[in-house]
Amino acid sequence: MEDELESGVVKKFLYVNRRAPHGTVYAHEALEVVLIGAAFEQDVSLAFIDDGVFQLKKEQDTSEIYTKNFSKIYAALEMYDVEKLYVDKDSLESRGLTENDLSVDVKVIDSKEMTKLIVDSEVIFNF
Amino acid sequence: MLFGILVNEGPYQHQASDSAYLFAKAAIEEGHTIFRVFFYHDGVNNGTRLATPPQDDRHIPNRWSELAQEHEIDLVLCVAAAQRRGMVDPDEMKRHKKDADNIADKFRISGLGQLIEAGVQADRLITFGD
């Protein structure tokens, strides 16, 4: 692969997803970064905050808005060794969602834990 | 310090590219080094050489080209984002059988791995966008 790294450096990467899955391209293109980034064997976590929690909503159907339903890819992240998914508790609750509404296994954390996750990360992508 | 820069928004519509440019310039003036500027989402539109802003306005793509020329900065447009938005370099033009290319001087098109690499190699990766 052209972008292969041989430095052996492993950093804590955090992808912060803050936007609804559809309506703008950010969520979809963020997922593309996660998938490519998985090849670099970094220590990867994903955080879902604000409307970003909707990205993980079960049973999305985009057929009538003619955009790609990329929501199924979140369930495949495990195969890329991307296994640390964190969801902000307040964001979930204020949108009337529970963990059962989500399509993948996540860890629901409060804002204090989320702050710690962000502070402890070395490379943060904010989409 | 070694900086990586990510620009997530297009020119003129949004201040992200202006702020990233001013940040890069200031960092260089202070003796820092820019490892790479990576353009993603609509940010790839910063790499067009066909922009013709009014004469009394700043020329955002040219300004990037000039900064890169002067300080040997690596300006990279994400290939997947560029393909969706019609940003084309001579290689892409041939590969996709287009009748033109539109990439500005000193910009190149490459993969998202270049962004991850910037995150790994740089001391700090700074994002400009919403």
Tab-separated table of C-alpha atoms in Angstrom:
chain	number	residue	atom	x	y	z
A	1	MET	CA	0.000	0.000	0.000
A	2	GLU	CA	1.393	3.386	-1.042
A	3	ASP	CA	0.735	5.019	2.307
A	4	GLU	CA	2.227	2.293	4.413
A	5	LEU	CA	4.043	3.507	7.475
A	6	GLU	CA	7.148	1.918	8.767
A	7	SER	CA	7.735	4.181	11.728
A	8	GLY	CA	6.201	1.767	14.235
A	9	VAL	CA	4.748	4.740	16.091
A	10	VAL	CA	1.379	4.000	17.686
A	11	LYS	CA	-0.701	6.980	18.731
A	12	LYS	CA	-4.089	7.283	20.362
A	13	PHE	CA	-6.447	8.343	17.570
A	14	LEU	CA	-9.913	9.637	18.397
A	15	TYR	CA	-12.572	10.246	15.792
A	16	VAL	CA	-15.227	12.564	17.175
A	17	ASN	CA	-18.501	12.267	15.275
A	18	ARG	CA	-20.849	15.135	16.041
A	19	ARG	CA	-23.194	15.333	13.084
A	20	ALA	CA	-26.293	13.522	11.866
A	21	PRO	CA	-25.499	10.758	9.348
A	22	HIS	CA	-27.381	12.316	6.457
A	23	GLY	CA	-27.879	15.908	5.368
A	24	THR	CA	-24.166	16.583	5.098
A	25	VAL	CA	-21.313	14.385	3.913
A	26	TYR	CA	-19.222	14.661	7.084
A	27	ALA	CA	-20.316	11.403	8.748
A	28	HIS	CA	-19.874	9.361	5.596
A	29	GLU	CA	-16.452	10.785	4.785
A	30	ALA	CA	-15.410	10.446	8.444
A	31	LEU	CA	-16.123	6.738	8.200
A	32	GLU	CA	-13.887	6.559	5.129
A	33	VAL	CA	-11.026	8.012	7.180
A	34	VAL	CA	-11.628	5.446	9.926
A	35	LEU	CA	-11.546	2.573	7.411
A	36	ILE	CA	-8.359	3.748	5.710
A	37	GLY	CA	-6.816	4.623	9.062
A	38	ALA	CA	-7.441	1.100	10.353
A	39	ALA	CA	-4.650	-0.146	8.079
A	40	PHE	CA	-2.152	1.941	10.044
A	41	GLU	CA	-2.489	-0.072	13.240
A	42	GLN	CA	-2.993	2.867	15.530
A	43	ASP	CA	-4.884	2.834	18.831
A	44	VAL	CA	-8.302	3.937	17.545
A	45	SER	CA	-11.401	5.113	19.410
A	46	LEU	CA	-14.615	6.599	18.052
A	47	ALA	CA	-16.789	9.019	19.990
A	48	PHE	CA	-20.370	9.895	19.117
A	49	ILE	CA	-21.621	13.191	20.490
A	50	ASP	CA	-24.604	15.488	19.810
A	51	ASP	CA	-26.436	14.504	16.587
A	52	GLY	CA	-23.529	12.133	15.913
A	53	VAL	CA	-25.356	9.511	17.978
A	54	PHE	CA	-27.886	9.219	15.121
A	55	GLN	CA	-25.096	7.758	12.971
A	56	LEU	CA	-25.441	4.530	14.951
A	57	LYS	CA	-29.237	4.396	14.797
A	58	LYS	CA	-30.619	1.000	13.794
A	59	GLU	CA	-32.669	0.447	10.651
A	60	GLN	CA	-31.698	3.496	8.663
A	61	ASP	CA	-33.245	3.691	5.219
A	62	THR	CA	-31.903	6.195	2.705
A	63	SER	CA	-33.651	4.789	-0.359
A	64	GLU	CA	-35.917	7.799	-0.757
A	65	ILE	CA	-33.179	10.406	-0.432
A	66	TYR	CA	-30.900	8.662	-2.942
A	67	THR	CA	-27.835	8.661	-0.734
A	68	LYS	CA	-25.717	5.744	0.289
A	69	ASN	CA	-26.827	3.898	3.407
A	70	PHE	CA	-23.399	3.568	4.968
A	71	SER	CA	-24.811	2.817	8.434
A	72	LYS	CA	-24.151	-0.896	7.988
A	73	ILE	CA	-20.424	-0.224	7.888
A	74	TYR	CA	-20.346	0.613	11.620
A	75	ALA	CA	-21.147	-3.029	12.392
A	76	ALA	CA	-18.190	-4.084	10.229
A	77	LEU	CA	-15.691	-1.894	12.079
A	78	GLU	CA	-14.938	-4.788	14.388
A	79	MET	CA	-13.343	-6.625	11.464
A	80	TYR	CA	-10.978	-3.688	11.092
A	81	ASP	CA	-10.019	-3.956	14.774
A	82	VAL	CA	-11.903	-0.749	15.491
A	83	GLU	CA	-13.682	-1.830	18.638
A	84	LYS	CA	-13.747	1.128	20.988
A	85	LEU	CA	-16.956	3.036	20.319
A	86	TYR	CA	-18.068	5.571	22.916
A	87	VAL	CA	-21.436	7.297	22.993
A	88	ASP	CA	-22.188	10.394	25.015
A	89	LYS	CA	-24.946	9.627	27.516
A	90	ASP	CA	-26.582	13.082	27.512
A	91	SER	CA	-26.613	13.248	23.708
A	92	LEU	CA	-28.324	9.865	23.535
A	93	GLU	CA	-30.911	10.621	26.216
A	94	SER	CA	-31.774	14.110	25.032
A	95	ARG	CA	-32.645	12.624	21.636
A	96	GLY	CA	-34.942	10.021	23.147
A	97	LEU	CA	-32.602	7.170	22.290
A	98	THR	CA	-31.334	4.243	24.331
A	99	GLU	CA	-28.525	1.771	23.701
A	100	ASN	CA	-31.153	-0.594	22.267
A	101	ASP	CA	-31.743	1.821	19.394
A	102	LEU	CA	-28.146	1.479	18.256
A	103	SER	CA	-26.894	-0.958	15.635
A	104	VAL	CA	-23.576	-1.780	17.315
A	105	ASP	CA	-22.129	-2.475	20.736
A	106	VAL	CA	-20.960	0.739	22.338
A	107	LYS	CA	-19.882	2.016	25.688
A	108	VAL	CA	-22.149	4.795	26.927
A	109	ILE	CA	-20.159	7.310	28.949
A	110	ASP	CA	-20.959	10.559	30.711
A	111	SER	CA	-19.514	13.928	29.780
A	112	LYS	CA	-16.797	13.689	32.396
A	113	GLU	CA	-15.562	10.398	30.947
A	114	MET	CA	-15.883	11.849	27.454
A	115	THR	CA	-13.713	14.779	28.467
A	116	LYS	CA	-11.093	12.373	29.776
A	117	LEU	CA	-11.212	10.349	26.552
A	118	ILE	CA	-10.604	13.510	24.518
A	119	VAL	CA	-7.857	14.793	26.807
A	120	ASP	CA	-6.068	11.428	26.750
A	121	SER	CA	-6.104	11.221	22.927
A	122	GLU	CA	-3.143	12.310	20.834
A	123	VAL	CA	-4.647	12.750	17.382
A	124	ILE	CA	-8.223	13.984	17.228
A	125	PHE	CA	-10.347	14.123	14.114
A	126	ASN	CA	-13.473	16.142	14.549
A	127	PHE	CA	-16.160	15.463	11.974
B	1	MET	CA	7.267	21.960	16.177
B	2	LEU	CA	6.040	19.837	13.314
B	3	PHE	CA	2.439	20.648	12.367
B	4	GLY	CA	-0.069	18.762	10.271
B	5	ILE	CA	-3.051	20.758	9.006
B	6	LEU	CA	-6.460	19.465	7.950
B	7	VAL	CA	-8.756	21.765	5.962
B	8	ASN	CA	-12.329	20.515	5.834
B	9	GLU	CA	-14.150	23.358	4.075
B	10	GLY	CA	-14.107	24.926	0.636
B	11	PRO	CA	-12.688	28.365	-0.181
B	12	TYR	CA	-14.724	31.593	0.193
B	13	GLN	CA	-17.806	29.806	1.560
B	14	HIS	CA	-16.062	29.285	4.875
B	15	GLN	CA	-13.216	30.835	6.819
B	16	ALA	CA	-11.484	27.483	7.453
B	17	SER	CA	-9.063	27.746	4.541
B	18	ASP	CA	-8.200	31.380	5.375
B	19	SER	CA	-7.548	30.505	9.009
B	20	ALA	CA	-5.475	27.470	8.059
B	21	TYR	CA	-3.407	29.586	5.673
B	22	LEU	CA	-2.827	32.302	8.265
B	23	PHE	CA	-1.963	29.681	10.870
B	24	ALA	CA	0.521	27.978	8.536
B	25	LYS	CA	2.127	31.308	7.644
B	26	ALA	CA	2.404	32.381	11.283
B	27	ALA	CA	3.783	28.989	12.332
B	28	ILE	CA	6.468	29.151	9.636
B	29	GLU	CA	7.372	32.722	10.636
B	30	GLU	CA	7.844	31.483	14.198
B	31	GLY	CA	10.259	28.815	12.997
B	32	HIS	CA	7.888	25.838	12.972
B	33	THR	CA	7.530	23.373	10.113
B	34	ILE	CA	4.370	22.321	8.273
B	35	PHE	CA	4.549	18.593	7.591
B	36	ARG	CA	1.549	18.613	5.301
B	37	VAL	CA	-1.728	20.377	4.579
B	38	PHE	CA	-4.444	17.850	3.823
B	39	PHE	CA	-7.667	18.980	2.164
B	40	TYR	CA	-10.767	16.908	2.803
B	41	HIS	CA	-14.536	17.161	2.256
B	42	ASP	CA	-15.243	20.366	0.261
B	43	GLY	CA	-11.755	21.447	1.299
B	44	VAL	CA	-10.482	19.821	-1.908
B	45	ASN	CA	-11.976	22.765	-3.815
B	46	ASN	CA	-9.133	24.908	-2.465
B	47	GLY	CA	-6.924	23.187	-5.029
B	48	THR	CA	-8.552	24.454	-8.224
B	49	ARG	CA	-6.488	26.602	-10.544
B	50	LEU	CA	-9.621	27.815	-12.328
B	51	ALA	CA	-10.844	30.153	-9.595
B	52	THR	CA	-11.160	33.791	-10.625
B	53	PRO	CA	-12.055	35.831	-7.563
B	54	PRO	CA	-12.589	39.607	-7.983
B	55	GLN	CA	-9.314	41.542	-8.060
B	56	ASP	CA	-9.924	43.212	-4.724
B	57	ASP	CA	-10.399	39.841	-3.008
B	58	ARG	CA	-7.749	37.359	-1.895
B	59	HIS	CA	-6.955	34.507	-4.266
B	60	ILE	CA	-7.195	31.516	-1.944
B	61	PRO	CA	-5.836	28.742	-4.209
B	62	ASN	CA	-2.973	30.933	-5.476
B	63	ARG	CA	-2.114	31.937	-1.962
B	64	TRP	CA	-1.691	28.261	-0.995
B	65	SER	CA	0.363	27.578	-4.129
B	66	GLU	CA	2.671	30.493	-3.354
B	67	LEU	CA	3.121	29.496	0.282
B	68	ALA	CA	3.918	25.930	-0.783
B	69	GLN	CA	6.353	27.172	-3.410
B	70	GLU	CA	8.132	29.391	-0.931
B	71	HIS	CA	8.353	26.925	1.963
B	72	GLU	CA	8.104	23.534	0.230
B	73	ILE	CA	4.831	22.610	1.890
B	74	ASP	CA	3.085	19.410	0.848
B	75	LEU	CA	-0.480	20.263	-0.246
B	76	VAL	CA	-2.592	17.126	-0.637
B	77	LEU	CA	-6.170	16.771	-1.855
B	78	CYS	CA	-7.935	13.592	-0.778
B	79	VAL	CA	-8.447	11.484	-3.896
B	80	ALA	CA	-11.884	10.120	-2.928
B	81	ALA	CA	-13.183	13.579	-2.007
B	82	ALA	CA	-11.570	15.054	-5.138
B	83	GLN	CA	-13.128	12.495	-7.464
B	84	ARG	CA	-16.606	13.201	-6.086
B	85	ARG	CA	-16.136	16.928	-6.531
B	86	GLY	CA	-14.401	17.029	-9.883
B	87	MET	CA	-10.905	17.983	-8.776
B	88	VAL	CA	-8.590	16.436	-11.333
B	89	ASP	CA	-4.816	16.270	-11.799
B	90	PRO	CA	-3.155	15.041	-15.011
B	91	ASP	CA	-2.980	11.440	-13.735
B	92	GLU	CA	-6.624	11.401	-12.690
B	93	MET	CA	-7.542	12.970	-16.017
B	94	LYS	CA	-5.971	10.060	-17.875
B	95	ARG	CA	-7.276	7.413	-15.481
B	96	HIS	CA	-10.881	8.577	-15.689
B	97	LYS	CA	-10.704	9.747	-19.296
B	98	LYS	CA	-11.625	13.350	-18.527
B	99	ASP	CA	-11.075	16.132	-21.049
B	100	ALA	CA	-9.246	18.427	-18.631
B	101	ASP	CA	-7.492	18.751	-15.327
B	102	ASN	CA	-7.931	21.635	-12.937
B	103	ILE	CA	-5.413	21.233	-10.143
B	104	ALA	CA	-3.432	24.275	-9.034
B	105	ASP	CA	0.344	24.464	-8.865
B	106	LYS	CA	1.997	22.646	-5.930
B	107	PHE	CA	-1.140	20.670	-5.035
B	108	ARG	CA	-1.223	16.914	-5.479
B	109	ILE	CA	-3.946	14.281	-5.159
B	110	SER	CA	-3.382	11.283	-2.919
B	111	GLY	CA	-5.083	8.924	-0.477
B	112	LEU	CA	-6.458	9.366	3.019
B	113	GLY	CA	-3.416	7.495	4.279
B	114	GLN	CA	-1.578	10.775	3.848
B	115	LEU	CA	-3.874	12.311	6.473
B	116	ILE	CA	-3.316	9.456	8.904
B	117	GLU	CA	0.415	9.724	8.290
B	118	ALA	CA	0.263	13.441	9.112
B	119	GLY	CA	-1.476	12.527	12.373
B	120	VAL	CA	1.214	10.000	13.224
B	121	GLN	CA	4.259	12.023	12.149
B	122	ALA	CA	3.344	15.553	13.199
B	123	ASP	CA	3.614	16.768	16.780
B	124	ARG	CA	0.187	18.352	16.379
B	125	LEU	CA	-2.569	17.894	13.835
B	126	ILE	CA	-4.782	20.985	13.626
B	127	THR	CA	-8.230	20.831	12.040
B	128	PHE	CA	-9.832	23.822	10.346
B	129	GLY	CA	-13.556	23.503	9.766
B	130	ASP	CA	-16.820	23.460	11.669
